[in-house]
XYZ file of C-alpha atoms in Angstrom:
223
model
C -21.760 -5.397 44.452
C -20.688 -6.017 40.840
C -16.991 -5.868 40.147
C -16.054 -3.198 37.627
C -13.472 -4.024 35.007
C -10.992 -1.336 34.023
C -10.885 -1.147 30.243
C -8.176 0.432 28.156
C -8.353 0.902 24.407
C -5.430 1.703 22.109
C -7.875 3.691 19.920
C -9.904 6.867 20.220
C -12.077 8.684 17.706
C -11.221 12.366 17.437
C -14.136 13.118 15.089
C -14.085 15.558 12.210
C -15.209 15.308 8.596
C -13.409 15.200 5.231
C -14.824 15.696 1.727
C -13.231 15.440 -1.727
C -14.719 16.260 -5.146
C -12.987 15.576 -8.487
C -13.692 17.579 -11.640
C -12.492 17.480 -15.237
C -9.304 19.447 -14.483
C -9.372 20.088 -10.733
C -9.813 18.421 -7.343
C -11.256 19.988 -4.179
C -10.341 18.468 -0.799
C -11.836 19.910 2.372
C -11.913 19.150 6.103
C -12.937 20.906 9.299
C -10.340 21.788 11.936
C -12.059 20.584 15.133
C -10.401 17.757 17.111
C -12.473 16.261 19.945
C -12.624 13.344 22.312
C -16.003 12.486 23.791
C -17.704 15.766 24.719
C -14.399 17.678 24.972
C -12.855 19.812 22.231
C -9.074 19.319 22.303
C -8.323 22.035 19.748
C -10.276 24.159 17.259
C -7.382 24.582 14.843
C -6.035 21.166 13.802
C -5.474 20.609 10.076
C -6.592 17.166 8.844
C -5.172 17.772 5.347
C -1.593 16.921 4.326
C 0.185 17.409 1.013
C 1.812 14.095 0.032
C 3.118 15.176 -3.405
C 2.808 18.151 -5.772
C -0.411 16.727 -7.268
C -1.689 14.666 -4.345
C -3.343 15.609 -1.034
C -4.791 13.421 1.753
C -7.490 14.279 4.286
C -7.954 11.948 7.264
C -10.402 11.601 10.144
C -10.525 9.047 12.948
C -7.757 8.612 15.555
C -5.330 11.475 14.911
C -2.334 9.734 16.556
C -2.680 6.896 14.030
C -3.215 9.440 11.242
C 0.059 11.163 12.159
C 1.893 7.807 12.225
C 0.419 6.930 8.806
C 1.457 10.318 7.370
C 5.066 9.733 8.533
C 5.171 6.278 6.889
C 3.810 7.656 3.595
C 6.276 10.578 3.647
C 9.269 8.274 4.173
C 8.081 5.815 1.480
C 7.613 8.711 -0.938
C 11.122 10.005 -0.207
C 12.572 6.555 -1.007
C 10.530 6.491 -4.250
C 11.888 9.928 -5.245
C 15.506 8.801 -4.675
C 14.961 5.619 -6.702
C 12.937 7.059 -9.620
C 14.061 10.708 -9.653
C 10.433 11.926 -9.805
C 7.407 12.368 -7.560
C 4.675 9.763 -7.230
C 1.529 10.244 -9.286
C -1.780 10.416 -7.415
C -2.937 6.898 -8.545
C 0.453 5.470 -7.443
C 0.114 7.172 -4.052
C -3.417 5.740 -3.857
C -2.061 2.214 -4.273
C 0.736 2.872 -1.754
C -1.793 4.078 0.832
C -3.918 0.964 0.263
C -0.877 -1.327 0.684
C 0.264 0.549 3.815
C -3.178 0.222 5.461
C -3.590 -3.435 4.435
C -0.138 -4.321 5.838
C -1.451 -3.247 9.290
C -4.841 -4.983 8.913
C -4.497 -7.097 12.102
C -3.849 -3.963 14.215
C -5.115 -1.256 11.862
C -4.437 2.426 11.664
C -7.800 3.768 12.903
C -7.905 6.381 10.161
C -10.460 6.998 7.440
C -8.868 8.690 4.463
C -9.783 10.423 1.244
C -6.995 10.994 -1.252
C -7.444 13.653 -3.910
C -5.352 15.075 -6.720
C -4.707 15.057 -10.440
C -3.862 11.907 -12.426
C -1.290 11.589 -15.244
C -3.740 13.106 -17.752
C -4.458 16.140 -15.536
C -7.955 14.903 -14.615
C -9.224 15.178 -11.046
C -9.219 11.926 -9.072
C -10.531 10.948 -5.641
C -9.767 7.687 -3.832
C -11.802 6.678 -0.793
C -10.652 4.145 1.829
C -11.712 2.067 4.784
C -9.365 1.475 7.746
C -7.806 -1.704 6.262
C -6.960 -0.487 2.764
C -9.964 -1.351 0.605
C -10.199 1.534 -1.862
C -12.071 2.794 -4.892
C -11.628 5.635 -7.375
C -14.743 7.811 -7.261
C -15.918 11.252 -8.392
C -16.612 12.431 -4.829
C -16.418 11.050 -1.307
C -16.764 11.899 2.378
C -15.241 10.332 5.508
C -15.553 10.966 9.223
C -18.233 11.770 11.789
C -20.288 13.963 9.417
C -20.039 11.647 6.390
C -23.450 10.058 7.070
C -24.997 13.542 6.722
C -22.906 14.752 3.764
C -22.827 11.641 1.554
C -26.611 11.486 0.855
C -26.516 15.186 -0.088
C -23.589 14.651 -2.487
C -25.326 11.588 -3.985
C -28.410 13.693 -4.583
C -26.484 16.577 -6.173
C -23.855 14.666 -8.160
C -25.313 11.168 -8.853
C -22.229 9.079 -9.591
C -22.585 6.568 -12.479
C -22.623 2.878 -11.491
C -19.151 1.253 -11.576
C -20.867 -1.781 -13.178
C -21.750 0.108 -16.382
C -19.996 -0.996 -19.562
C -18.305 0.769 -21.187
C -17.053 2.436 -17.983
C -18.368 5.978 -17.465
C -15.973 8.660 -16.191
C -16.589 9.333 -12.493
C -15.580 13.025 -12.487
C -18.310 15.500 -11.524
C -19.819 17.870 -14.121
C -19.425 20.959 -11.899
C -17.029 23.824 -12.502
C -14.320 24.483 -9.898
C -16.165 27.401 -8.246
C -19.443 25.403 -8.152
C -17.653 22.472 -6.476
C -16.152 24.789 -3.833
C -19.595 26.294 -3.122
C -21.105 22.789 -2.860
C -18.433 21.715 -0.351
C -19.065 24.855 1.735
C -22.807 24.080 1.745
C -22.084 20.468 2.831
C -20.078 21.567 5.847
C -22.416 24.402 6.833
C -25.323 21.931 7.083
C -23.311 19.069 8.653
C -22.025 21.438 11.376
C -25.627 22.115 12.436
C -26.226 18.429 13.276
C -22.817 16.895 14.083
C -21.147 18.020 17.325
C -17.736 16.719 16.155
C -17.663 18.952 13.049
C -17.173 22.695 13.280
C -14.951 25.702 14.056
C -13.317 26.226 10.667
C -13.341 24.701 7.170
C -10.050 24.242 5.328
C -10.335 23.835 1.548
C -7.461 22.782 -0.732
C -7.925 23.152 -4.507
C -5.582 21.375 -6.952
C -5.510 22.325 -10.628
C -3.012 22.855 -13.465
C -1.781 26.061 -11.771
C -0.842 24.231 -8.557
C -2.326 24.146 -5.050
C -4.546 26.855 -3.539
C -5.958 27.054 0.000
C -9.163 28.668 1.245
C -10.790 28.907 4.669
C -14.326 29.455 5.918
C -15.534 29.945 9.487
C -18.021 27.364 10.824
C -20.111 27.236 14.012
C -18.056 27.126 17.182
C -20.680 25.630 19.517
């Protein structure tokens, strides 16, 4: 009889999908609210989106315990920054802070896959996409999580980002209007929910523009 080894892992993957799209004067960040482990749904109403600053929002999938720990670190670092500089962090500054925070833990990483969205200093939409150890890039749109392999090809087809190797550099923001971007994100999630068992229940959409932050919701499949 073969001896069975008991294995324990400090990580889990709670599934879920995040999408962000940047426009000329807006940014749309969206995520579903399902949290699972294996074939079990832990809750159907867990928000993966957190507001880090007035013009900066983060959506995270992966291991939600690590995500929560990461959110606490970023919140405390931002509070220190506000006391020292008497202002809130810009979205690009928060993007660099998130990269540094993830890279600092690279030998025992936060198992979280993040997209950061918001408005930059000029009021343009910006999206930063990350891996678990802090490598990041500013893009026009991005997706992370269990449904990202289904959503990303669709976004590439619809939005065709210019190559980062082009000179002079071409602006990465998408040509869509705000309402078109919201409709596109809803379409992404409606189709991903059909094929990915870890994505579903409800879609939470956060829209940032010059007027501030607005939230929308849409019901998704619950099976």
